PDB file of C-alpha atoms and ligand atoms in Angstrom:
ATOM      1  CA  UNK A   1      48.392   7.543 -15.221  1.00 95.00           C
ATOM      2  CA  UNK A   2      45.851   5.380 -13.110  1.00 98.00           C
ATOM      3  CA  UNK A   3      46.447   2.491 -11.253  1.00 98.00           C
ATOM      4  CA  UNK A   4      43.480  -0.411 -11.303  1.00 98.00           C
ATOM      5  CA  UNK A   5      44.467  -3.220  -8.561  1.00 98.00           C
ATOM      6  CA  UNK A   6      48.089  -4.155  -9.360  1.00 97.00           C
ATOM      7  CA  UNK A   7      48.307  -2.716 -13.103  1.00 98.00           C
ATOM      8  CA  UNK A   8      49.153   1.260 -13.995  1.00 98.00           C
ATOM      9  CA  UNK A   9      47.223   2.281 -17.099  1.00 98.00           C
ATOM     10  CA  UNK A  10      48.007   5.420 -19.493  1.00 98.00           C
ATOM     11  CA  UNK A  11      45.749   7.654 -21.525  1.00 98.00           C
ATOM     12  CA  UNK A  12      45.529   6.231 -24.818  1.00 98.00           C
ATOM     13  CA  UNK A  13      42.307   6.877 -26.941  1.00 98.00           C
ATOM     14  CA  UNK A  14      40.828  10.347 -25.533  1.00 98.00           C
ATOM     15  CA  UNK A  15      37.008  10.873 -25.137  1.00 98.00           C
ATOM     16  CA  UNK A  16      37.015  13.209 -28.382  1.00 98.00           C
ATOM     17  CA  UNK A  17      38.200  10.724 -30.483  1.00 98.00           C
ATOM     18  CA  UNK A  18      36.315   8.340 -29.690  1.00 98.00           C
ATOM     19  CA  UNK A  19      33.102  10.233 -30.113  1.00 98.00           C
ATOM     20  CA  UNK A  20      34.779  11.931 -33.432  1.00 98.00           C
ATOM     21  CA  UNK A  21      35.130   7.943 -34.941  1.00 98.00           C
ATOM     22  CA  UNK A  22      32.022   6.818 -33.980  1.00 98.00           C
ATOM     23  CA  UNK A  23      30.009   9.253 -35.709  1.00 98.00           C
ATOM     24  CA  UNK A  24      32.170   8.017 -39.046  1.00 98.00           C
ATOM     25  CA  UNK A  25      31.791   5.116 -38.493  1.00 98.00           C
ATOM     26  CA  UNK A  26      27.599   5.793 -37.675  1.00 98.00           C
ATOM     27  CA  UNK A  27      27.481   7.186 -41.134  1.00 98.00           C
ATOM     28  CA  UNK A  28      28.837   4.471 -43.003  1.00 98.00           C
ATOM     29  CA  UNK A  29      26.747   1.767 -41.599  1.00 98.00           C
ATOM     30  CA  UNK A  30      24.093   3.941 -41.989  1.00 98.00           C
ATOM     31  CA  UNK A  31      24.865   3.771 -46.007  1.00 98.00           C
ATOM     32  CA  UNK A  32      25.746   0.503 -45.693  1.00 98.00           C
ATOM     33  CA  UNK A  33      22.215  -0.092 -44.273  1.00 98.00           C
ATOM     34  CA  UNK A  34      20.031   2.211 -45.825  1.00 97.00           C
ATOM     35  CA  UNK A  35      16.237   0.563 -46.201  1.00 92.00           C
ATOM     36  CA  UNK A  36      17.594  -2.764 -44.723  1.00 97.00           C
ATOM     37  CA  UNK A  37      16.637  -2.258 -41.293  1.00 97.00           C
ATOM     38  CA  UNK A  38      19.044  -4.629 -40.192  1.00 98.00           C
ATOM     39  CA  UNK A  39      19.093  -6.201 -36.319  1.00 98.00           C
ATOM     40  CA  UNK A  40      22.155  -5.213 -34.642  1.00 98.00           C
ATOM     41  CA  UNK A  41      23.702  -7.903 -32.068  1.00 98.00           C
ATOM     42  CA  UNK A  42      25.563  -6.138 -28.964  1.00 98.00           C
ATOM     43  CA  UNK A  43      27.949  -8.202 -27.848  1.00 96.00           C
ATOM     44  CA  UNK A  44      27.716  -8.093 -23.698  1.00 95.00           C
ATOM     45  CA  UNK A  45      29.637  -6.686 -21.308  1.00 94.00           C
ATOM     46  CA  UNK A  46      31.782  -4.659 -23.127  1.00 95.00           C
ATOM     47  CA  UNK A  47      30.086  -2.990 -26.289  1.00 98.00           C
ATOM     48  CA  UNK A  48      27.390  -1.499 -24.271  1.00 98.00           C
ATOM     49  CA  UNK A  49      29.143   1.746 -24.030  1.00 98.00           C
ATOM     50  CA  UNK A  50      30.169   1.520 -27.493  1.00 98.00           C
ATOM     51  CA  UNK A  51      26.290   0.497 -28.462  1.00 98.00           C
ATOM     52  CA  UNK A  52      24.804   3.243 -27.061  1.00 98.00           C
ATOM     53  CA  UNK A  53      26.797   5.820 -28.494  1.00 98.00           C
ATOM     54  CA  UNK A  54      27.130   4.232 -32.023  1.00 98.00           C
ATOM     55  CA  UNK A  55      23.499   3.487 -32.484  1.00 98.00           C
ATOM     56  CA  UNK A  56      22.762   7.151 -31.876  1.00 98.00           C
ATOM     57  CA  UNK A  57      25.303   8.508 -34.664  1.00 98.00           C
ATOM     58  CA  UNK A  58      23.130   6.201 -37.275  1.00 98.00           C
ATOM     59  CA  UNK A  59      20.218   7.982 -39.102  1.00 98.00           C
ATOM     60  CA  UNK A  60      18.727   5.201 -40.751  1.00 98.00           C
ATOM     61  CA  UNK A  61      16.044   2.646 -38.896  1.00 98.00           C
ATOM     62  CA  UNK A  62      17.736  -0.317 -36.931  1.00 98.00           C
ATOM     63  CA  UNK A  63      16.692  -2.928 -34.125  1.00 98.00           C
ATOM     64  CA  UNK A  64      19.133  -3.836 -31.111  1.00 98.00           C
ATOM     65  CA  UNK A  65      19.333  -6.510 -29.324  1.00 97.00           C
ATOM     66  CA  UNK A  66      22.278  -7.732 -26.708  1.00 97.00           C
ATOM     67  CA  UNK A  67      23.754 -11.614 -26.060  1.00 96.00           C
ATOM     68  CA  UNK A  68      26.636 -12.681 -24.023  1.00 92.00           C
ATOM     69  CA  UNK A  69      29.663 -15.160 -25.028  1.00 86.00           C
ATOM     70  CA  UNK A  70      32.137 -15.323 -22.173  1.00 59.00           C
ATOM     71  CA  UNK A  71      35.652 -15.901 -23.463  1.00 52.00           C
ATOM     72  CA  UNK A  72      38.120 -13.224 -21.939  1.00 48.00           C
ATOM     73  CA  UNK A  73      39.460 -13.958 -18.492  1.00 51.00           C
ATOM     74  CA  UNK A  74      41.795 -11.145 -17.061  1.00 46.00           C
ATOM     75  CA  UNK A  75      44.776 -10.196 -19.457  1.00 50.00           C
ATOM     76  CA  UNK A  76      44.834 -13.376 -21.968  1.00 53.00           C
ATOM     77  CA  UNK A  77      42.391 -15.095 -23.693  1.00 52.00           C
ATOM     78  CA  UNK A  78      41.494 -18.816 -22.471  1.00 52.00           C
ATOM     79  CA  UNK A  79      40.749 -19.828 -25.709  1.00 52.00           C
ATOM     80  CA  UNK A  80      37.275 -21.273 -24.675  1.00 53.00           C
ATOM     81  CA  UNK A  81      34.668 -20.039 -26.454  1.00 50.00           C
ATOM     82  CA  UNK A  82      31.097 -20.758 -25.450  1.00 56.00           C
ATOM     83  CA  UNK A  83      27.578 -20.513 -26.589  1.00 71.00           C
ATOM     84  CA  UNK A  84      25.575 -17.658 -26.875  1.00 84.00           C
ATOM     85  CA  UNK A  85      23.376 -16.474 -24.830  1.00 87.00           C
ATOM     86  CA  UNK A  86      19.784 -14.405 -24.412  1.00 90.00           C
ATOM     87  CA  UNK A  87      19.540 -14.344 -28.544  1.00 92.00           C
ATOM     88  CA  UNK A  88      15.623 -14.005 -28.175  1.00 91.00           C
ATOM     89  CA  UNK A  89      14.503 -12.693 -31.857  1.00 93.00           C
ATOM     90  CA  UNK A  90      14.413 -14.606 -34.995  1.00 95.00           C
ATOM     91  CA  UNK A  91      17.501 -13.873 -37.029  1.00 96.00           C
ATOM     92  CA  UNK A  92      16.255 -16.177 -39.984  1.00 97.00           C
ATOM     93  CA  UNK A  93      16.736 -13.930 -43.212  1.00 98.00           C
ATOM     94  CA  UNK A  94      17.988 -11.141 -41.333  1.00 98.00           C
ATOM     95  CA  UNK A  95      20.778  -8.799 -41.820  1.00 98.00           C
ATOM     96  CA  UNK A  96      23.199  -8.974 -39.063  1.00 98.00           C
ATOM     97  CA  UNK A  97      25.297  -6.177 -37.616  1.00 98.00           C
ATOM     98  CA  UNK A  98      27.396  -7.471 -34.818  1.00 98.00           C
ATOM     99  CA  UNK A  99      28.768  -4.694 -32.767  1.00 98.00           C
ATOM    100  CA  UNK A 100      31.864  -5.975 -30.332  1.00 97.00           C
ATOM    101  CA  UNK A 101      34.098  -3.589 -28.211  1.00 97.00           C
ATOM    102  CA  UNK A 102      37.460  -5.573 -29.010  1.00 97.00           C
ATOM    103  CA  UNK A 103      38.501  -8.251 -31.450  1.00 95.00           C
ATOM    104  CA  UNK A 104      41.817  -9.556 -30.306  1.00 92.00           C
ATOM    105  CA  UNK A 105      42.337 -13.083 -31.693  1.00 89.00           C
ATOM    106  CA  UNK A 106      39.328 -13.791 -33.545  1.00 89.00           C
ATOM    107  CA  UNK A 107      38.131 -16.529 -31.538  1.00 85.00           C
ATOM    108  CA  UNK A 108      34.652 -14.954 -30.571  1.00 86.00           C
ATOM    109  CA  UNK A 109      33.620 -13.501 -33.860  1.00 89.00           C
ATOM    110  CA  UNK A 110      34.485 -16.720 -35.242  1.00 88.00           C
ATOM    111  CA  UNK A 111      32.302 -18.393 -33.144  1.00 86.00           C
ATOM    112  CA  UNK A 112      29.624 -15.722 -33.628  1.00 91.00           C
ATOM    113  CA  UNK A 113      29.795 -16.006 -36.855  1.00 92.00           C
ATOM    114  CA  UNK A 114      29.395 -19.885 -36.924  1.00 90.00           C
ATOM    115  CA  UNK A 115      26.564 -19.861 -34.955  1.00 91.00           C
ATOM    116  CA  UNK A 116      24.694 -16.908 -36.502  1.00 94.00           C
ATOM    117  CA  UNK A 117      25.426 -18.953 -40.132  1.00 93.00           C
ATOM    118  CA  UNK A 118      23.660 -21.700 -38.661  1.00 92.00           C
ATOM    119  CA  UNK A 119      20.973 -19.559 -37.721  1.00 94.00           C
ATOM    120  CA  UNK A 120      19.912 -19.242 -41.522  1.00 96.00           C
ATOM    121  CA  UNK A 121      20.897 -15.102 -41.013  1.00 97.00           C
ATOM    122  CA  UNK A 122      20.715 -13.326 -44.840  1.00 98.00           C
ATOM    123  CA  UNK A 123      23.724 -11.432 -44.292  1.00 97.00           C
ATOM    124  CA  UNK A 124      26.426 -10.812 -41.371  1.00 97.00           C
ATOM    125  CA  UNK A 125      29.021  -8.197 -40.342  1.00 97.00           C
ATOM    126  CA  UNK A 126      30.982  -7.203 -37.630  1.00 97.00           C
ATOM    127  CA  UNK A 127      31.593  -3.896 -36.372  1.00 98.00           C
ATOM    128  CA  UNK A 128      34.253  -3.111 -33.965  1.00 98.00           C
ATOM    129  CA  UNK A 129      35.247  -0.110 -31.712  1.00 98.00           C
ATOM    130  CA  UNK A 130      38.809  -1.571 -31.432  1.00 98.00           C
ATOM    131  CA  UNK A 131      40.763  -4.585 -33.210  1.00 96.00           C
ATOM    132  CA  UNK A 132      44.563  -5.292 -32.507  1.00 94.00           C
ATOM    133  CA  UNK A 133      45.817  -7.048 -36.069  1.00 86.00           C
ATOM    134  CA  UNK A 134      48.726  -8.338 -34.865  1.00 81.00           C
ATOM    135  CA  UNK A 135      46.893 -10.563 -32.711  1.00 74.00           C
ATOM    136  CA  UNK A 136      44.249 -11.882 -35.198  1.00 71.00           C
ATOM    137  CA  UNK A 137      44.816 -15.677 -35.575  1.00 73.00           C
ATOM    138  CA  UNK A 138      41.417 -16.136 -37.644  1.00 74.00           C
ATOM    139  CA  UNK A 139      40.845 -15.231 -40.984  1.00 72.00           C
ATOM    140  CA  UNK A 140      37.923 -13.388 -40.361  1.00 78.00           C
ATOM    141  CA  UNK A 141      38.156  -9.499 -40.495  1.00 86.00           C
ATOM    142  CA  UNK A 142      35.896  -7.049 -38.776  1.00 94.00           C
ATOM    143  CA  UNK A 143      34.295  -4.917 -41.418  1.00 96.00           C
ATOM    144  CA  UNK A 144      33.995  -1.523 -39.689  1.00 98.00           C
ATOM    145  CA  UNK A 145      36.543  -0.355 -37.352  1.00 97.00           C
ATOM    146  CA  UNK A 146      37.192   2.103 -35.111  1.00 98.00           C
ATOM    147  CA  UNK A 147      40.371   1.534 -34.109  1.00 98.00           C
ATOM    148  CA  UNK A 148      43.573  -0.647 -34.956  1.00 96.00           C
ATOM    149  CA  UNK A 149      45.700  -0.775 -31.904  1.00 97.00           C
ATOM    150  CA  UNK A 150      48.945  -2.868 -31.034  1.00 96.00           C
ATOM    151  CA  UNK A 151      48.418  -5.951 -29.082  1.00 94.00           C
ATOM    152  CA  UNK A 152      48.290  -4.211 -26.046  1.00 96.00           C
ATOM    153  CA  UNK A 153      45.821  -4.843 -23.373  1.00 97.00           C
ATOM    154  CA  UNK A 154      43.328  -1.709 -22.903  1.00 98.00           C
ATOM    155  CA  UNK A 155      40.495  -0.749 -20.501  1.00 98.00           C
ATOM    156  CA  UNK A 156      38.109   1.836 -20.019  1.00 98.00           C
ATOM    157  CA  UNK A 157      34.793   3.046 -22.267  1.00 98.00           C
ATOM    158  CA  UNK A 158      33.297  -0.462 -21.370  1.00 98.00           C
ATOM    159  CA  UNK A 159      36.219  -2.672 -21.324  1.00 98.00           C
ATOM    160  CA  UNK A 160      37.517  -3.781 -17.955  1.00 98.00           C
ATOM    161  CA  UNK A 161      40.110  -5.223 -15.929  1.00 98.00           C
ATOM    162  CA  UNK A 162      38.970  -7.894 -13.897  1.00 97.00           C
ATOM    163  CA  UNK A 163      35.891  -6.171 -13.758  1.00 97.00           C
ATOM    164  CA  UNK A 164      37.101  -2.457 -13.138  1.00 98.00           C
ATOM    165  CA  UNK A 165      37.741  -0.041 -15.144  1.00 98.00           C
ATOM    166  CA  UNK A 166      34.686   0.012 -17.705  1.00 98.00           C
ATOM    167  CA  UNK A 167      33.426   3.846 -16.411  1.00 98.00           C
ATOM    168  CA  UNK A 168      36.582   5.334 -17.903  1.00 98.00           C
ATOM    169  CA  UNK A 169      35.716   7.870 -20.529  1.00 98.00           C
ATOM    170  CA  UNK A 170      38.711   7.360 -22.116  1.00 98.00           C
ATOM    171  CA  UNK A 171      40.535   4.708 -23.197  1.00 98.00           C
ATOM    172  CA  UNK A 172      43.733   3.554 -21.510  1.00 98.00           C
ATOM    173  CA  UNK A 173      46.599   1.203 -22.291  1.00 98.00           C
ATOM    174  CA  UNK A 174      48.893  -0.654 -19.818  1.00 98.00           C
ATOM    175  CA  UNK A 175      51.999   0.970 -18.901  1.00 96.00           C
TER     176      UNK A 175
HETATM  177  P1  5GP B   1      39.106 -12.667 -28.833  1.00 52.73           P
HETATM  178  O1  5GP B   1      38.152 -13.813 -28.808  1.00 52.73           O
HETATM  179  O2  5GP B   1      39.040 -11.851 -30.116  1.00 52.73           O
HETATM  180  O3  5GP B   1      40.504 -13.083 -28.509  1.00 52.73           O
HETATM  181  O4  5GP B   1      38.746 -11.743 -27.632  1.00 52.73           O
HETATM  182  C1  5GP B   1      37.607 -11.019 -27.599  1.00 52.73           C
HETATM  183  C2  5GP B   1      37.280 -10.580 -26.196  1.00 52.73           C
HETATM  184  O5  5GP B   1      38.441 -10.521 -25.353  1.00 52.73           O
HETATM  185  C3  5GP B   1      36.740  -9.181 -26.205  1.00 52.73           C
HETATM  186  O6  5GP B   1      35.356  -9.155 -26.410  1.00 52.73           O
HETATM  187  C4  5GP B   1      37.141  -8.666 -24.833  1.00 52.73           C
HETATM  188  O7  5GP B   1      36.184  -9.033 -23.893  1.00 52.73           O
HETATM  189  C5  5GP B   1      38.417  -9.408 -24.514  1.00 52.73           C
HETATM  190  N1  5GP B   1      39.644  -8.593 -24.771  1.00 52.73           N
HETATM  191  C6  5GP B   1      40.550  -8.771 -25.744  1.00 52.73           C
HETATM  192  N2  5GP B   1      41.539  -7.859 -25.683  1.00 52.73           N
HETATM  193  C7  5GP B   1      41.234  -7.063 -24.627  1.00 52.73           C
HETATM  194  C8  5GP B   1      41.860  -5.906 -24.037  1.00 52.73           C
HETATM  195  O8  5GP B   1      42.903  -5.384 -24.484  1.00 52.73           O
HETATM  196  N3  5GP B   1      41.238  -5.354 -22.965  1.00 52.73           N
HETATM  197  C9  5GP B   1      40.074  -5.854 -22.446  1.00 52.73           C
HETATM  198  N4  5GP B   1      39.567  -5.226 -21.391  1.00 52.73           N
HETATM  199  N5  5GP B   1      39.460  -6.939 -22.961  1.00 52.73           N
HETATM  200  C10 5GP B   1      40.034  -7.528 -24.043  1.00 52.73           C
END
């Protein structure tokens, strides 16, 4: 158990498996990808982790790049969505690989997707260390995942709490 400001937190997704997932999950976007050399959008703050290790378990050419879309405030979602920002390449005819830590109601990769349809991309997708179905309220579905996980909150591996938390190894769920 550890205790971040007023919450305690439990081990829930160990180190191994995460690393064990990601590699499967590196291979099939590397199939998926093969020859397309497709620009992959990291999703700021909390996918870096997740980015780093994910791009390095894919053996077929790729280009990164990272925005930010603030949405999440401490343990519920505000519901406000807004725009994105530091998108500095061209995504005009591109394929898209978005690459999020969490997708808990939808509302973000909605409004990624929106925007990045607007953008004239070729094709998009959304890849996802962790998704919680019970809280989707959108009808969009990641397309690789990592992880299902009951709509608890989590932290750890690049997701925080209130800002702590995102140098945990492992991934932990609140008591
Ligand atoms: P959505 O728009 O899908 O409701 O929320 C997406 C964002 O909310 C994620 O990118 C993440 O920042 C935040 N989020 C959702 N659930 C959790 C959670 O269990 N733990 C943490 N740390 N952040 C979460």
């Amino acid at each position: 158990m550890i205790k971040i400001l007023d919450k305690e937190f439990i081990p829930y997704i160990s180190d191994k498996q995460i690393r064990d997932r990601i590699k499967e999950m590196g291979s099939e976007i590397s199939k998926e990808y093969a020859d397309k050399k497709p620009l992959l959008i990291s999703v700021l703050n909390g996918s870096f982790i997740f980015t780093a290790d994910l791009i390095r378990t894919i053996d077929t050419p790729v280009e990164v790049s990272f925005i930010r879309v603030a949405s999440y405030q401490a343990l519920q979602t505000t519901g406000k969505v807004r725009e994105i920002l530091g998108l500095k390449e061209n995504v005009f005819g591109r394929d898209i690989l978005i690459l999020e830590d969490i997708v808990d109601t939808g509302t973000t990769l909605e409004h990624l997707l929106e925007a990045f349809k607007d953008l004239g991309t070729k094709t998009i997708k959304v890849a996802t260390l962790l998704h919680k179905p019970d809280a989707q309220q959108k009808a969009e579905k990641p397309d690789f995942v990592g992880f299902e996980i009951p709509n608890k909150f989590v932290v750890g591996y690049g997701l925080d709490y209130e800002g702590l938390g995102r140098e945990l190894k492992e991934i932990y769920q609140l008591r």
